[in-house]
Amino acid sequence: MKEKVFVIGIDGGTFEVIQLLIKEGKLPNISRIIDNGVSGELISTTPPVTAPAWVSFMTGKNPGKHGIFNFLGESHKNYKGRLLTSVDIKTTTLWSILSIAGKKMVLVNIPNIYPPFPVNGVMISGMGTPSKESTFTYPTDIYEKLVSNIGDYVVDYWDNKHFNKDKRNAEFYEEIIKKMDYMTDKRRDAIFYLIREFEWDIFMVVFVLIDRLQHFFWRFIDKTHPEYDEILSKRFGNAISKGYQKIDKIIGEILDEVGEDTTVIVLSDHGFGPLHKFFYINKWLIEKGLLKIKKTIPWRLRISYPNIGKVLSRLKLHKFIHLLPEGICKFSIPRLKIVPKDWPELVDWKKTKAYAFDEIGININMAGREPNGTVQPEEYHKLIEYISDELLKLEDTETGKRIVEKIQKKEDVFTGPFMKEANDLIVLLDHLIYQSHITFKDYFTNKSLFSKPTTGWNGTHRFEGILMMMGHDIKKGYKMKKHEIVDICPTILYLTGLPILSDMDGRVIEDAIQPQKLSSTYITMVEDVNGIVNTKTTHRDSVAKEEENLIQEHLKGLGYL
C-alpha cells in the first residue's frame, strides 16, 4: 500500500482550550482523531516561537543545528540582528529528503520557507512572506492558479493597528474576526483544490487562525487577566471557541476527503496561555549598571513621502479621493515625522557588559565577538553567574512575587555548530505569564520594571503544544507521553518508508505506532539519504532589502517584533 501522510498544523493549538471544548461536544472531528488514534503534548523549542519551532519540525534538529533561533538572528554581529529566512536554514529539510526520495508533496502556508525552494510538488510559503506581489510559491504559477480557481488566496493577517490602545475597541475586534475568517475560508478552498488537482504522498497545511485569535482575544476568556473586560467579553468571549470549531469543521472535511488509508497528523508549533505583564529586561540591566545609555535624545525627525491618496485614507477622507482629478492621488507630499531611534543607537556599547536582544534571552557584550565588546573571555562565566543570581532574586514590585522560573546557559539548551549564535542566557519567567520586553521607549516613559502589556497581545506562547495522530499504523485511543517537535520529522520519514538521518535530534514516536508495524518495518538510521546532505536550494541566494522591510513590518503587525 502506498503510504500517504496528511499533516495539519494548528499554529498555537493548546489542549487547555481543546479539552474544554471537547467536553462541551464542540470539536467532534478532533475528538474523532483522539478516540481513534493517539494524542499527547508536543514540547516546542526554546524559545517557543514560530520561527525556530517550525524549522525544528521540518529538520528534526534543534536550532543549534539549523541556525534559526528566532525571527531575527546574528545579534552578536551588530546588536540588532537581521531577519532570517529560508536562505538561512543551514541543514537539510524534510522537504528536500522527501523530494530526493521521489515522494510528491503539496505544502500550504508553511512558515519560514520564504523564499520557497524547489520540491517534488507544490510549496506555498506562509508567515514570513513579504506580500502577494512576491514569488511565494513553487512552481511560480501556483498563486495565479489559486486565484483563477478559488478567487483569492490570503497568506496572513497583517495590521499594525493593534499597537494603538485607542483602537482596541469592538470595531477593531470585529475587523480581526472578519479578516481571519475570510483568510481561513480561502485556505480551506486552496486545500481542496490542491488535494484534487495534484498528486501527493504528503500534504501539509498550517492554519494560523487560532494563534492570531488567542494573541488578541485571550483576555476575554480569562477573568483573572489584568485586561479582562466584562462588557467586551460578552461579545467576544466565544471568538477563540468559534475559531477552534471552524478548524475542527475543516479537519472533518479533510478526513472525509483523504480516507482511512492516509495517516493524519495534527500538531501545533507551541501552546498558548495568558500574558499578564511585561518585564523591561534592558531597563533592569540598566539599573544593575550592566547596560549604559548615552546622553542623547531618544527621538529623531524623519521625512517620508506618502502619496495624497494614502494621506486622505489615513485621515478617513476616502470620499475625496474620488472627487480629485485622475492621477492626482499618486502624487507624493513630504511629511515630517518624529520616530524613536533604534535601540542600539541609544546604548553606550563601550561601557556596556550585557544586553537583551529578544524576549527570552540576555547576551554578554563579549570582546572579540560583539563589535564593541567589553567583557574579556576570563570574565564571561563570572558575569553569567552574577546575572543569573540577581535575576533569581527579581520580584514583581506590585505583588512581591519572584518571577524568574528558570535560567539556562545556551550550552545547556542547544547543541550543534551554530550554538554560538544563540543568546548566552535563556531567561524563563513565571510560566511565561510574564514576558520580557526589550524596547527602550519604556526606559524613558515608564518608571517601573513592569507594566500591563502595551501592545494588543494579551495571550502568548507556551512550551506545551498539541499532537494527535490517526491511521492504519497508529494505535487506537492511546494517550502518549510527551514528545518534542523535533520528533515529527523522523516519524514522517519512518511512516513514508524512509530512513532517518543520524544527526537528527528527534526520534521516531514509537509509542504512537502499532506493534506490528514496528516489528515488520525496522527504523533505519543513516548518515545521509542516498548521499544527500544539505541539498536544499532556493530560487535566490538572498532576500531583497525591500522584501525584508515588508516582512519585518508584517511581524511587527502581528506583535512578534
C-alpha positions as a printed Julia matrix, in Angstrom:
561×3 Matrix{Float64}:
   0.0    0.0     0.0
   1.26   3.49   -0.85
   1.9    5.35    2.38
   0.27   8.79    2.44
   0.53  11.35    5.24
  -1.59  14.45    5.76
  -0.19  16.97    8.28
  -2.43  19.66    9.77
  -0.62  22.41   11.64
  -2.71  24.42   14.1
  -0.4   27.3    14.99
  -0.7   27.91   18.74
  -3.06  24.99   19.37
  -3.39  24.12   23.05
  -5.11  21.31   24.94
  -6.01  23.87   27.6
  -8.74  25.09   25.26
  -9.3   21.92   23.23
 -10.13  19.72   26.23
 -12.78  22.15   27.47
 -14.39  22.33   24.03
 -14.33  18.53   23.67
 -16.21  18.21   26.98
 -18.81  20.58   25.58
 -19.1   18.47   22.42
 -17.91  21.29   20.17
 -14.97  19.55   18.46
 -16.38  16.31   17.02
 -13.61  15.79   14.46
 -10.69  16.41   16.79
 -12.47  14.05   19.23
 -12.69  11.51   16.4
  -8.91  11.62   15.93
  -8.22  11.33   19.66
 -10.67   8.43   20.1
  -9.38   6.54   17.04
  -5.72   7.46   17.29
  -3.16   8.83   19.72
  -2.76  12.17   21.44
  -0.37  13.94   23.78
   1.55  17.12   24.44
   4.21  18.23   21.97
   7.01  20.28   23.51
   8.2   23.25   21.47
  11.66  24.72   21.02
  13.34  27.25   23.29
  12.01  29.85   22.86
   8.55  28.5    21.93
   8.31  30.77   18.89
   7.01  30.12   15.37
  10.31  30.56   13.52
  12.57  28.08   15.36
   9.68  25.7    16.12
   8.53  25.11   12.55
  12.11  24.87   11.3
  12.87  22.28   14.01
   9.73  20.43   12.9
  10.92  20.31    9.28
  14.53  19.35   10.07
  14.24  17.16   13.17
  17.01  19.24   14.72
  17.43  21.83   17.45
  18.26  25.46   16.5
  21.95  24.86   17.2
  22.0   22.6    14.15
  19.71  24.55   11.79
  20.63  28.12   12.78
  17.15  29.65   13.33
  16.8   30.75   16.98
  14.1   33.4    16.43
  12.76  35.65   13.69
  15.93  37.75   13.92
  19.44  36.38   14.18
  23.13  37.34   14.19
  22.7   39.77   17.09
  26.32  39.32   18.09
  27.42  40.92   14.81
  25.61  44.25   15.15
  23.48  44.15   18.35
  20.15  44.39   16.49
  20.43  41.34   14.24
  18.83  40.76   10.89
  15.75  38.99    9.58
  16.19  35.26    8.97
  14.53  33.49    6.03
  14.63  30.08    4.37
  18.0   31.06    2.9
  19.37  30.88    6.45
  18.23  27.31    7.22
  21.63  25.66    7.44
  20.67  22.0     7.2
  18.63  19.56    5.14
  14.86  19.86    5.39
  12.24  17.13    5.37
  11.01  18.52    2.05
  14.4   18.04    0.37
  14.73  14.49    1.71
  11.24  13.55    0.52
  11.84  15.17   -2.88
  15.08  13.3    -3.49
  13.35  10.08   -2.47
  10.74  10.68   -5.16
   7.87  11.48   -2.78
   5.39  14.01   -4.11
   4.14  16.75   -1.85
   1.81  19.73   -1.5
   2.79  22.24    1.19
   0.39  25.07    2.01
   1.14  28.13    4.15
   4.32  26.77    5.74
   6.01  29.43    7.93
   9.62  30.48    7.4
  10.13  28.96    3.97
  10.22  32.24    2.07
  11.72  32.37   -0.45
  10.26  28.97   -1.42
  12.62  26.39   -2.86
  12.2   23.64   -5.46
  10.45  20.5    -4.23
   8.88  17.5    -5.89
   5.46  19.09   -5.94
   3.98  22.36   -4.65
   5.29  24.72   -1.94
   3.41  27.82   -0.72
   5.17  29.92    1.9
   3.26  31.29    4.87
   4.35  33.57    7.69
   7.44  35.46    6.56
   6.07  36.16    3.07
   6.55  39.85    2.11
   3.4   40.31    0.0
   1.22  38.81   -2.69
   3.42  40.56   -5.23
   6.34  38.37   -4.11
   7.03  35.0    -5.67
   5.88  32.94   -2.7
   5.04  29.66   -4.43
   6.9   26.87   -6.16
   6.19  26.44   -9.01
   5.84  30.18   -9.54
   2.43  29.95  -11.26
   0.58  28.34   -8.32
  -0.72  31.67   -6.96
  -2.27  32.5   -10.34
  -3.86  29.05  -10.46
  -5.33  29.53   -6.99
  -6.77  32.92   -7.86
  -8.18  31.53  -11.11
  -9.81  28.55   -9.4
 -10.85  29.79   -5.94
 -10.97  33.56   -6.45
  -8.34  34.67   -3.9
  -5.65  33.44   -1.53
  -4.57  35.2     1.68
  -1.21  34.46    3.31
  -1.79  36.06    6.72
  -3.41  38.88    8.65
  -1.15  41.92    8.78
  -2.12  45.07   10.61
  -0.15  47.4    12.88
  -3.25  48.96   14.42
  -3.28  46.69   17.47
  -0.32  48.61   18.87
  -2.58  51.58   19.39
  -4.6   51.08   22.58
  -7.19  53.61   21.46
  -8.14  51.37   18.55
  -8.69  48.23   20.58
 -12.46  48.62   20.59
 -15.35  46.44   19.41
 -14.96  47.61   15.82
 -11.29  46.61   15.82
 -12.01  43.12   17.17
 -14.84  42.6    14.7
 -12.46  43.52   11.9
  -9.89  40.94   13.07
 -12.51  38.18   13.19
 -13.89  39.08    9.76
 -10.45  39.15    8.1
  -9.25  35.99    9.82
 -12.41  34.1     8.88
 -12.02  35.15    5.25
  -8.36  34.11    5.23
  -9.23  30.7     6.7
 -12.08  30.15    4.24
  -9.68  30.79    1.38
  -7.1   28.47    2.95
  -9.78  25.77    3.06
 -10.67  26.36   -0.62
  -6.99  26.15   -1.58
  -6.58  22.84    0.27
  -9.36  21.1    -1.59
  -8.36  22.49   -4.96
  -4.78  21.29   -4.43
  -5.79  17.9    -2.98
  -7.77  17.14   -6.12
  -5.53  18.82   -8.68
  -2.09  17.45   -7.71
  -0.74  14.01   -6.92
   0.79  13.78   -3.45
   2.32  11.4    -0.92
   2.49  14.02    1.8
   0.21  17.02    2.13
   0.68  19.7     4.78
  -1.23  22.83    5.67
  -0.72  25.28    8.54
  -3.68  27.26    9.91
  -2.73  30.46   11.78
  -6.29  31.39   12.82
  -6.01  30.01   16.36
  -2.67  31.67   17.11
  -3.9   35.1    15.99
  -7.19  34.85   17.87
  -5.51  33.72   21.08
  -2.99  36.57   20.94
  -5.76  39.16   20.68
  -8.75  37.58   22.47
  -7.3   35.64   25.42
  -8.23  38.41   27.86
 -11.9   37.76   27.1
 -11.77  34.15   28.37
  -9.6   34.78   31.44
 -11.36  36.59   34.29
  -8.05  36.86   36.18
  -6.43  38.74   33.3
  -5.45  42.33   34.18
  -7.11  43.47   30.95
 -10.29  41.43   31.32
 -13.22  43.49   30.03
 -16.62  42.24   31.15
 -18.58  44.19   28.53
 -16.38  43.22   25.57
 -16.14  39.66   26.89
 -19.89  39.22   26.45
 -19.37  39.99   22.77
 -16.01  38.37   22.08
 -15.67  35.7    24.77
 -16.53  32.99   22.22
 -14.15  34.19   19.46
 -11.44  31.64   20.32
 -14.0   28.84   20.69
 -15.5   29.65   17.29
 -12.01  29.63   15.78
 -11.34  26.1    17.05
 -14.77  24.99   15.81
 -14.03  26.43   12.38
 -10.75  24.48   12.15
 -12.47  21.36   13.52
 -15.04  21.52   10.71
 -12.28  21.78    8.08
 -10.46  18.85    9.7
 -13.63  16.79    9.35
 -13.85  17.64    5.66
 -10.2   16.68    5.19
 -10.71  13.34    6.95
 -13.65  12.54    4.68
 -11.67  13.57    1.59
  -8.42  11.66    2.21
  -9.96   8.43    3.51
  -8.83   5.89    6.1
  -5.66   4.82    4.25
  -3.99   8.2     4.93
  -2.18   8.81    8.21
  -3.31  12.15    9.62
  -1.07  14.14   11.97
  -2.39  17.22   13.79
   0.15  19.32   15.67
   0.99  22.8    16.89
   4.32  24.59   16.95
   3.73  25.72   20.54
   0.96  26.03   23.08
  -0.76  29.09   24.47
  -1.72  30.91   27.64
  -2.29  34.35   29.17
   0.15  37.25   29.06
  -0.34  39.39   32.16
   2.74  41.6    32.35
   5.79  42.88   30.51
   9.15  42.91   32.27
  11.54  45.53   30.87
  14.65  43.46   30.89
  17.0   46.05   29.4
  15.79  48.59   31.97
  16.71  46.05   34.65
  20.18  45.69   33.14
  20.49  49.49   33.2
  19.56  49.56   36.89
  22.19  46.91   37.57
  24.82  49.04   35.85
  25.41  46.42   33.15
  23.95  48.42   30.27
  24.76  52.1    29.77
  22.59  54.61   27.9
  24.1   57.56   26.02
  23.13  61.09   27.0
  21.11  61.69   23.86
  17.63  62.49   22.62
  15.83  59.17   22.0
  13.88  60.51   19.03
  14.7   61.77   15.56
  12.88  63.6    12.78
  12.22  61.63    9.62
  10.79  62.82    6.32
   8.53  60.42    4.47
   6.76  60.89    1.14
   3.31  59.27    1.21
   1.06  59.86   -1.77
  -2.02  62.04   -1.45
  -4.33  59.02   -1.64
  -2.7   57.38    1.4
  -2.85  60.62    3.39
  -6.56  61.01    2.7
  -7.17  57.36    3.61
  -5.36  57.76    6.95
  -7.49  60.82    7.67
 -10.6   58.79    6.79
 -11.39  61.15    3.94
 -11.87  58.4     1.36
 -14.76  60.18   -0.37
 -12.46  62.99   -1.51
 -10.23  60.52   -3.37
 -12.93  60.02   -5.98
 -13.52  63.78   -6.33
  -9.91  64.59   -7.22
  -8.66  64.57  -10.83
  -7.41  61.19  -12.06
  -3.8   60.54  -11.1
  -3.54  63.34   -8.52
  -3.73  60.83   -5.64
  -0.48  59.25   -6.79
   1.5   62.44   -6.18
   3.76  62.29   -3.13
   3.93  65.01   -0.48
   6.64  65.42    2.2
   5.65  64.52    5.75
   7.72  65.26    8.85
   7.57  62.55   11.47
   9.05  62.05   14.96
  10.29  58.47   15.29
  12.18  56.65   18.06
  15.8   55.82   17.41
  16.74  52.16   17.0
  17.65  50.87   20.44
  21.29  50.01   19.59
  21.83  53.71   18.8
  20.91  54.66   22.37
  23.42  52.38   24.05
  26.96  53.29   25.0
  28.39  49.95   23.94
  31.92  50.74   25.11
  30.6   50.85   28.69
  28.03  48.04   28.39
  28.55  44.5    29.7
  25.21  42.82   28.86
  22.08  43.42   26.78
  18.83  41.68   25.91
  18.2   41.08   22.22
  14.84  39.33   22.29
  12.03  38.33   24.67
  13.76  35.34   26.23
  17.5   35.92   26.43
  20.47  38.01   27.55
  23.77  38.4    25.72
  27.19  39.26   27.12
  28.96  42.1    25.29
  31.98  39.94   24.56
  35.32  41.36   23.44
  36.26  39.84   20.09
  32.66  38.79   19.33
  30.42  41.85   19.56
  31.51  44.95   17.57
  32.29  46.93   20.74
  32.71  44.09   23.2
  33.94  44.96   26.69
  33.86  41.66   28.59
  37.01  39.57   28.35
  36.72  35.76   27.99
  38.04  35.2    31.53
  35.23  37.42   32.92
  32.45  35.69   30.97
  31.43  32.91   33.38
  31.65  35.1    36.47
  29.33  37.66   34.83
  26.91  34.93   33.74
  26.7   33.69   37.32
  26.2   37.22   38.68
  23.34  37.99   36.27
  21.7   34.62   37.0
  21.91  35.13   40.76
  20.46  38.64   40.55
  17.62  37.57   38.26
  16.61  34.78   40.61
  16.07  37.44   43.3
  13.85  39.53   40.98
  10.42  40.34   42.42
   7.35  41.91   40.87
   7.25  45.31   42.57
   3.45  45.15   42.75
   2.99  41.62   44.14
   6.34  40.91   45.81
   6.41  37.59   43.93
   9.65  36.21   42.48
   9.08  35.89   38.75
  12.1   34.1    37.26
  11.24  30.43   36.84
  14.42  29.14   35.22
  17.72  30.42   33.83
  19.72  28.31   31.4
  23.07  28.73   29.71
  22.94  28.28   25.95
  25.14  25.18   26.08
  22.55  23.55   28.35
  19.79  24.1    25.76
  21.37  23.83   22.33
  23.88  21.62   20.55
  25.45  21.92   17.13
  27.73  24.1    15.02
  25.51  27.2    15.23
  25.04  27.2    19.01
  27.39  30.19   19.23
  24.7   32.36   17.6
  22.25  31.76   20.46
  21.63  34.07   23.43
  24.19  33.49   26.17
  21.45  33.17   28.82
  17.89  31.87   28.41
  15.55  33.53   30.92
  12.13  31.93   31.52
   9.64  33.97   33.52
   6.85  32.59   35.75
   5.25  30.07   33.36
   5.53  32.74   30.64
   2.69  34.74   32.19
   5.35  37.46   32.24
   7.25  38.28   29.05
  10.47  40.21   28.72
  10.25  43.34   26.61
  13.39  44.89   25.16
  12.13  48.28   23.98
  13.92  51.38   25.25
  10.9   53.58   24.7
   9.69  52.48   28.13
  13.04  53.32   29.71
  12.26  56.98   29.07
   8.5   56.87   29.74
   7.94  54.19   32.41
   9.5   54.27   35.88
   8.57  50.68   36.75
  10.24  47.47   35.6
   6.77  46.02   34.96
   3.61  47.01   33.13
   0.48  45.55   31.67
   1.0   44.54   28.03
   1.42  47.7    25.97
   0.52  46.03   22.67
  -2.64  44.3    21.51
  -1.27  40.98   22.74
  -2.86  39.6    25.89
  -2.12  35.94   25.26
   1.21  34.42   24.33
   3.09  31.17   23.7
   3.71  28.19   25.95
   6.03  25.22   25.51
   3.23  22.62   25.63
   1.68  22.24   22.19
  -0.57  19.51   20.8
  -0.02  16.26   18.88
  -2.67  13.88   17.52
  -2.25  11.06   15.01
  -4.65   8.64   13.33
  -4.16   5.98   10.67
  -3.98   2.25    9.99
  -0.47   2.03   11.5
  -1.36   4.18   14.52
  -2.61   2.89   17.87
  -6.26   3.46   18.79
  -7.36   5.67   21.69
  -3.88   5.83   23.21
  -2.61   8.67   25.4
   1.07   9.24   24.59
   3.83  10.53   26.8
   5.2   13.98   25.98
   7.21  14.26   22.79
   9.25  17.05   21.25
   8.61  18.87   18.0
  11.89  17.53   16.56
  10.36  14.02   16.74
   7.82  14.72   13.98
  10.29  14.8    11.08
  11.81  11.33   11.73
   8.32   9.94   12.4
   7.08  11.16    9.0
  10.16   9.69    7.32
   9.51   6.34    9.02
   5.82   6.33    8.09
   6.7    7.02    4.45
   9.24   4.18    4.38
  12.42   6.26    4.52
  15.48   6.14    6.8
  16.25   8.81    9.41
  19.37  10.98    9.33
  21.57  10.04   12.26
  22.36  13.68   13.15
  18.69  14.45   13.78
  17.88  15.17   17.41
  14.37  13.78   17.05
  13.41  10.12   17.18
  10.52   8.13   15.77
   7.47   8.34   18.07
   7.31   4.6    18.64
   4.63   4.68   21.33
   2.19   6.04   18.71
   2.74   3.2    16.24
   1.12  -0.23   16.1
   3.48  -3.02   17.3
   3.01  -4.99   14.06
   4.24  -2.01   12.04
   7.33  -1.63   14.23
   8.09  -5.37   14.01
   7.67  -5.53   10.23
   9.39  -2.23    9.32
  12.65  -1.5    11.08
  13.75   2.01   11.97
  16.83   2.68    9.86
  19.41   5.34   10.74
  21.81   6.6     8.06
  24.37   9.37    7.8
  22.6   10.72    4.74
  19.73   9.75    2.44
  21.03   8.48   -0.92
  24.2   10.51   -0.39
  22.31  13.77    0.14
  23.31  16.29    2.75
  22.37  19.99    2.69
  20.55  19.64   -0.62
  18.09  22.48   -0.08
  18.43  25.03   -2.86
  16.45  28.23   -3.17
  15.35  30.34   -6.08
  17.69  33.01   -4.76
  20.69  33.43   -2.5
  19.18  36.28   -0.52
  16.09  38.35    0.18
  15.91  41.9    -1.19
  16.07  44.72    1.37
  12.6   45.94    0.37
  11.18  42.46    0.96
  12.99  42.2     4.29
  11.45  45.52    5.39
   7.97  44.3     4.4
   8.4   41.06    6.36
   9.58  42.98    9.42
   6.56  45.29    9.17
   4.26  42.27    8.99
   5.94  40.69   12.03
   5.52  43.99   13.9
   1.87  44.0    12.87
   1.48  40.54   14.39
   3.32  41.56   17.56
   6.45  39.43   17.1
   8.92  42.32   16.75
